[in-house]
mmCIF file of C-alpha atoms in Angstrom:
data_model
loop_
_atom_site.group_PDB
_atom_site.id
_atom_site.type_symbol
_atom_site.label_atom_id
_atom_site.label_comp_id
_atom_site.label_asym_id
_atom_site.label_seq_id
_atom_site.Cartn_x
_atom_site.Cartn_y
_atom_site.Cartn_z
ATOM 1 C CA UNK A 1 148.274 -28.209 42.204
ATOM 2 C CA UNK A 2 150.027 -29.337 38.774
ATOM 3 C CA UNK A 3 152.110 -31.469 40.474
ATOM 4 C CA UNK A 4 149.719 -32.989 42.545
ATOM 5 C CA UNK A 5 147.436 -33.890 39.336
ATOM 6 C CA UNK A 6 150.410 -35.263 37.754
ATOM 7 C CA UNK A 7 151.344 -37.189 40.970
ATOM 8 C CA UNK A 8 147.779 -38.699 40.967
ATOM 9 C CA UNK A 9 147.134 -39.528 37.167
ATOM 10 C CA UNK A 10 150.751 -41.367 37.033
ATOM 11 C CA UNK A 11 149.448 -43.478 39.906
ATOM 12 C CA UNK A 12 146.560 -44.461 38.146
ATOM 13 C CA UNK A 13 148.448 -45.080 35.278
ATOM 14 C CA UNK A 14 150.981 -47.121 36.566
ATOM 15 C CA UNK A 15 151.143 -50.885 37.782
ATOM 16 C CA UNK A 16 148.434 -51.748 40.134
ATOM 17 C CA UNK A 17 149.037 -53.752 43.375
ATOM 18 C CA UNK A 18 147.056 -55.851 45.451
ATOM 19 C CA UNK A 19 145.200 -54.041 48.394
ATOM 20 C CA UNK A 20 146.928 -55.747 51.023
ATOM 21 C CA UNK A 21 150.386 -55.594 49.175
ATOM 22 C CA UNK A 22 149.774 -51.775 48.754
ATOM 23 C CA UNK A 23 149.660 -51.294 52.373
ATOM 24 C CA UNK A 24 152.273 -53.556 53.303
ATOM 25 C CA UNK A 25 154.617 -51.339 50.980
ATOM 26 C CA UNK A 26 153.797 -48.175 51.768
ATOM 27 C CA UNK A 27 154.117 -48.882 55.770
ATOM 28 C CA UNK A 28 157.605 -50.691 54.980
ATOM 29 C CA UNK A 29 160.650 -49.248 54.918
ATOM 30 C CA UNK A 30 162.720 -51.557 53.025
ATOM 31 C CA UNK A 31 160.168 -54.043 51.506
ATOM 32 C CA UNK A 32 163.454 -55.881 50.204
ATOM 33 C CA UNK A 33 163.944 -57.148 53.495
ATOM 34 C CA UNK A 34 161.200 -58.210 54.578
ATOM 35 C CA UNK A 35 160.355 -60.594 52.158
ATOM 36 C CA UNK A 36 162.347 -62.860 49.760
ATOM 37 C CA UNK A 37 162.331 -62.209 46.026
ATOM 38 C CA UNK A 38 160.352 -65.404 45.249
ATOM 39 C CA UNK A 39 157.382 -63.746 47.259
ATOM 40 C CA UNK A 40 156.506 -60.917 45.058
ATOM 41 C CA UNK A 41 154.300 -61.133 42.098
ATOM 42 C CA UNK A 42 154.977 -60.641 38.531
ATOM 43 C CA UNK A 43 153.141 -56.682 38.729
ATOM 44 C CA UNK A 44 155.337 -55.861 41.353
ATOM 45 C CA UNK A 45 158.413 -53.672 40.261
ATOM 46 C CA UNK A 46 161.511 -54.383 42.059
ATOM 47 C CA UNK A 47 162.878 -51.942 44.949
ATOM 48 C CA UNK A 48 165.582 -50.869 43.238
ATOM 49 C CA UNK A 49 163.203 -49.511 39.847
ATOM 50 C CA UNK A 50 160.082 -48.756 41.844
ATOM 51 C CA UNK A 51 158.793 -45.455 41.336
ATOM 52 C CA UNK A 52 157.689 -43.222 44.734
ATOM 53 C CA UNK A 53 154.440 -42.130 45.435
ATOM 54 C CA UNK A 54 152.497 -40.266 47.127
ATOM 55 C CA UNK A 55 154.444 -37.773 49.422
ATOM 56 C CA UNK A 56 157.628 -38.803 47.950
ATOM 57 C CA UNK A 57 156.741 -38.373 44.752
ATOM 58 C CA UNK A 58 155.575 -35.065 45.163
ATOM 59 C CA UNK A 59 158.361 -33.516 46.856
ATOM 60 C CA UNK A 60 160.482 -34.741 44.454
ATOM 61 C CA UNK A 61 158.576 -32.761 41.893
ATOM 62 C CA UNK A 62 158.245 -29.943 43.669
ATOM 63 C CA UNK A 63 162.438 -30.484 44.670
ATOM 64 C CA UNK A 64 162.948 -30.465 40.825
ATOM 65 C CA UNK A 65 161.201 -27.556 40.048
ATOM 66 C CA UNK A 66 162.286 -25.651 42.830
ATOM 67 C CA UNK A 67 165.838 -26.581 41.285
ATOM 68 C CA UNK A 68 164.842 -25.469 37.632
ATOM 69 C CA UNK A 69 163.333 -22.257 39.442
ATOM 70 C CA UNK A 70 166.511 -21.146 41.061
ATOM 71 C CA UNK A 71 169.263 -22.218 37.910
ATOM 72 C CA UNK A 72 166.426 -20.379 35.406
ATOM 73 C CA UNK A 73 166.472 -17.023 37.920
ATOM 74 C CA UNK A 74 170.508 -17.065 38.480
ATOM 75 C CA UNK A 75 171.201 -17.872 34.487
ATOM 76 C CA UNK A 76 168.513 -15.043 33.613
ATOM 77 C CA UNK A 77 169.489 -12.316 35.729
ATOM 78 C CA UNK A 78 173.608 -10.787 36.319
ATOM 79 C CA UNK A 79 173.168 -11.128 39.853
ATOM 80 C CA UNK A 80 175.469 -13.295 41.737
ATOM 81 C CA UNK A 81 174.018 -16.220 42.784
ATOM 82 C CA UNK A 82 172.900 -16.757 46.729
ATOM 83 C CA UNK A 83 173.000 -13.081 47.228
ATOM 84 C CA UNK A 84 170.468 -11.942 49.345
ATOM 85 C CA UNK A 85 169.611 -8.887 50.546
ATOM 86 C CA UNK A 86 170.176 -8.080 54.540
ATOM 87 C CA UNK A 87 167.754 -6.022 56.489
ATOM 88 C CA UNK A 88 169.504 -3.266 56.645
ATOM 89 C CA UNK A 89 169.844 -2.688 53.297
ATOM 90 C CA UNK A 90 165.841 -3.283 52.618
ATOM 91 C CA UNK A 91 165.439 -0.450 55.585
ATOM 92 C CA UNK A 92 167.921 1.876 54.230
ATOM 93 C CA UNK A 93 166.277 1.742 51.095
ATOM 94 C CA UNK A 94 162.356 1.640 52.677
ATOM 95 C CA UNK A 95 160.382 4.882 51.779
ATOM 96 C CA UNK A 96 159.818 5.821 55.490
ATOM 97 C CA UNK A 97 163.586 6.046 56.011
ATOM 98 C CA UNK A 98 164.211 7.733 52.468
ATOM 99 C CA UNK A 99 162.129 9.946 53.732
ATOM 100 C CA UNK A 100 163.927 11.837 56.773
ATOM 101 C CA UNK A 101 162.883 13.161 59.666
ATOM 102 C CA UNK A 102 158.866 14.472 59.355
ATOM 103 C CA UNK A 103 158.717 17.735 60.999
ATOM 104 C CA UNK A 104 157.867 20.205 58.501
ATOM 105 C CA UNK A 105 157.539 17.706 55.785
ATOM 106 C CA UNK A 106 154.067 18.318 53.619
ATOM 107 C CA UNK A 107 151.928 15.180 53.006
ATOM 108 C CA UNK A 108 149.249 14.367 51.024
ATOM 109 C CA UNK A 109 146.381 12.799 53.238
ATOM 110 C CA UNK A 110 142.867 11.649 53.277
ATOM 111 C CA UNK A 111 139.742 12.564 55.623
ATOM 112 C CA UNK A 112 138.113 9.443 56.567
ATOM 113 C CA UNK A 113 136.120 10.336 59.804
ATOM 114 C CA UNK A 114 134.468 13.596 60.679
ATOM 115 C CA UNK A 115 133.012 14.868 64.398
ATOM 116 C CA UNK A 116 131.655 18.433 64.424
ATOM 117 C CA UNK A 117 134.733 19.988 63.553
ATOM 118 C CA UNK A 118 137.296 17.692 64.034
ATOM 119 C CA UNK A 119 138.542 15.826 60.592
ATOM 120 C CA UNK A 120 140.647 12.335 61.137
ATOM 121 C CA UNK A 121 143.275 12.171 58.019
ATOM 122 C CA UNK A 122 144.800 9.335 57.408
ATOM 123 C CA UNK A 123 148.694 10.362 55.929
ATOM 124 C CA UNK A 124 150.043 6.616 55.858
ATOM 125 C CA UNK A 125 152.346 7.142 58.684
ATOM 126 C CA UNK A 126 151.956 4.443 61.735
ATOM 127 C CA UNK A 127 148.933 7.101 63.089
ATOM 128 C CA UNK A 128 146.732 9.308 61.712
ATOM 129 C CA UNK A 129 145.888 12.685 62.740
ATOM 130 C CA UNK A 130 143.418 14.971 63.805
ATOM 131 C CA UNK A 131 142.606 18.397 62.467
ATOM 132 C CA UNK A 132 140.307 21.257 63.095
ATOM 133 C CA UNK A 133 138.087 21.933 60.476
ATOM 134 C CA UNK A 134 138.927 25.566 59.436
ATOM 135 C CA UNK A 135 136.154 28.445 59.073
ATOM 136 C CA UNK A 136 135.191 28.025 55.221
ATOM 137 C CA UNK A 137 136.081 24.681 55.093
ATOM 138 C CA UNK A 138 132.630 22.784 54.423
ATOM 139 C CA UNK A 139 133.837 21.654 51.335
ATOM 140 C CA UNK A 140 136.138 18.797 53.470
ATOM 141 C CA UNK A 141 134.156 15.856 53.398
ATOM 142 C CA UNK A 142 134.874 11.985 54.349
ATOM 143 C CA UNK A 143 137.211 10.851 51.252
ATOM 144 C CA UNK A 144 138.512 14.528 50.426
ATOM 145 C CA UNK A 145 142.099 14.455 49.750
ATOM 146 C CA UNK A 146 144.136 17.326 52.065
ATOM 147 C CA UNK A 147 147.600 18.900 52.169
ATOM 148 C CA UNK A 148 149.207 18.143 55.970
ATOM 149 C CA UNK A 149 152.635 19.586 57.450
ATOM 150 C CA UNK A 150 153.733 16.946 59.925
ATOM 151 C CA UNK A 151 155.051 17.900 62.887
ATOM 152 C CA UNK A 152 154.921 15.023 65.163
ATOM 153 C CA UNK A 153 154.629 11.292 63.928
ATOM 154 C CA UNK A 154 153.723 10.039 67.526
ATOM 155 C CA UNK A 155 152.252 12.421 70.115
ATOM 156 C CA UNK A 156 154.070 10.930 73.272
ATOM 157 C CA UNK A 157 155.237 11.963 76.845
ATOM 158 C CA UNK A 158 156.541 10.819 79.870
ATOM 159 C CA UNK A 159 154.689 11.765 82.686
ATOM 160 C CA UNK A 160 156.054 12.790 85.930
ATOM 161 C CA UNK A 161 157.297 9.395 87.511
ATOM 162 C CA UNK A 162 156.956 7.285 84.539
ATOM 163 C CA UNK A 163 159.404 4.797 83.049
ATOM 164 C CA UNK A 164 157.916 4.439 79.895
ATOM 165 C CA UNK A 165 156.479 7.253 77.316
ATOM 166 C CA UNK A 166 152.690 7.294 76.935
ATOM 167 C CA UNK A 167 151.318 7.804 73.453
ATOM 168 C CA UNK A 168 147.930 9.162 72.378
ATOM 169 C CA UNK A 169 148.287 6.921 68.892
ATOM 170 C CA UNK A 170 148.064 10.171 67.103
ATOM 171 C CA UNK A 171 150.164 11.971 65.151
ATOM 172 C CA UNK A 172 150.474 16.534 64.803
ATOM 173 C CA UNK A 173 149.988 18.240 61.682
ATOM 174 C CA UNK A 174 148.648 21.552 60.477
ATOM 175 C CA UNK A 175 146.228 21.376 57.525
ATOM 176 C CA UNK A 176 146.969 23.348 54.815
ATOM 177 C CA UNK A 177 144.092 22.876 53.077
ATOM 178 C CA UNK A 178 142.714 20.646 50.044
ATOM 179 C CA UNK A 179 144.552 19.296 47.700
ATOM 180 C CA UNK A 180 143.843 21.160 44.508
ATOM 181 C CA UNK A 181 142.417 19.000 41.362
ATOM 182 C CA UNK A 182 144.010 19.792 37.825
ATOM 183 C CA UNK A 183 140.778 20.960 36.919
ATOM 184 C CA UNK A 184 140.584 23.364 39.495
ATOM 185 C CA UNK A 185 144.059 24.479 38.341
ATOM 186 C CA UNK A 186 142.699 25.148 35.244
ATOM 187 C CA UNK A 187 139.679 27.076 36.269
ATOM 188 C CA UNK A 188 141.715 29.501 38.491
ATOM 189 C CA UNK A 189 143.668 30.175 35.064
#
């Protein structure tokens, strides 16, 4: 937006040209040519010294700092420069992979629909899961924060015949019960 207000105020600044000149120019694209040197007026700048506008001018600006962008974040860092990083390096690093495979795993989740009995945690895996509430467990409310070990991140199967699995976009855990506060820590002590 910078660059656009500077674009603007150095065209107001500059040389003014005749309406019909103005047009003339910025539809040409070698005004040079067109018309002899004796034709243009004494405001006119010639080809050769004319500054751009418009468009031009502002992807040059934005070319320029793009260019003072990239030389200021190669000098600054010890990287070598036009190294980028592949996808399978970003996946190999990616928390989900870090993470190994999720049976048995214990997650913290967060209950963020109830029905009767039936508590829908979201664990920040692709699905979330449903639990049964357990017997003394009418302190789980929407927004409490649970303990879950995974078992399944996608409940599929193939039925008999199929080609292709058939998911119930849900994942299996066990709940384990709340997550316990500091404070409640400290009150057990």
């Amino acid at each position: 937006m910078a660059a656009l207000c500077k674009v603007v105020s150095s065209l107001r600044c500059g040389a003014r040209f005749r309406h019909s000149r103005l047009i003339r120019i910025s539809f040409s694209s070698d005004s040079s040519s067109e018309q002899p040197p004796a034709v243009r007026t004494s405001s006119e700048q010639p080809p050769a010294v004319r500054t751009s506008s418009g468009f031009a001018a502002a992807f040059d600006l934005q070319s320029e700092l793009r260019r003072e962008a990239e030389s200021a974040a190669s000098g600054g860092s010890g990287s070598s420069s036009g190294h980028e990083e592949t996808f399978a390096s970003l996946l190999r690093r990616s928390p989900l992979i870090q993470m190994g495979p999720a049976k048995d795993k214990v997650v913290v989740g967060r209950i963020f629909h109830v029905v009767q009995d039936d508590l829908y945690i979201d664990f920040g895996g692709k699905f979330h899961c449903v639990c049964r509430r357990p017997e003394h467990g009418e302190q789980l409310q929407r927004g409490s924060r649970v303990r879950l070990r995974l078992q399944d991140l996608e409940l599929t199967s193939r039925f008999l015949g199929a080609i292709t699995d058939t998911t119930l976009l849900e994942a299996q855990a066990v709940l384990l019960g709340p997550l316990e506060s500091k404070e409640g820590r400290e009150n057990q002590k």
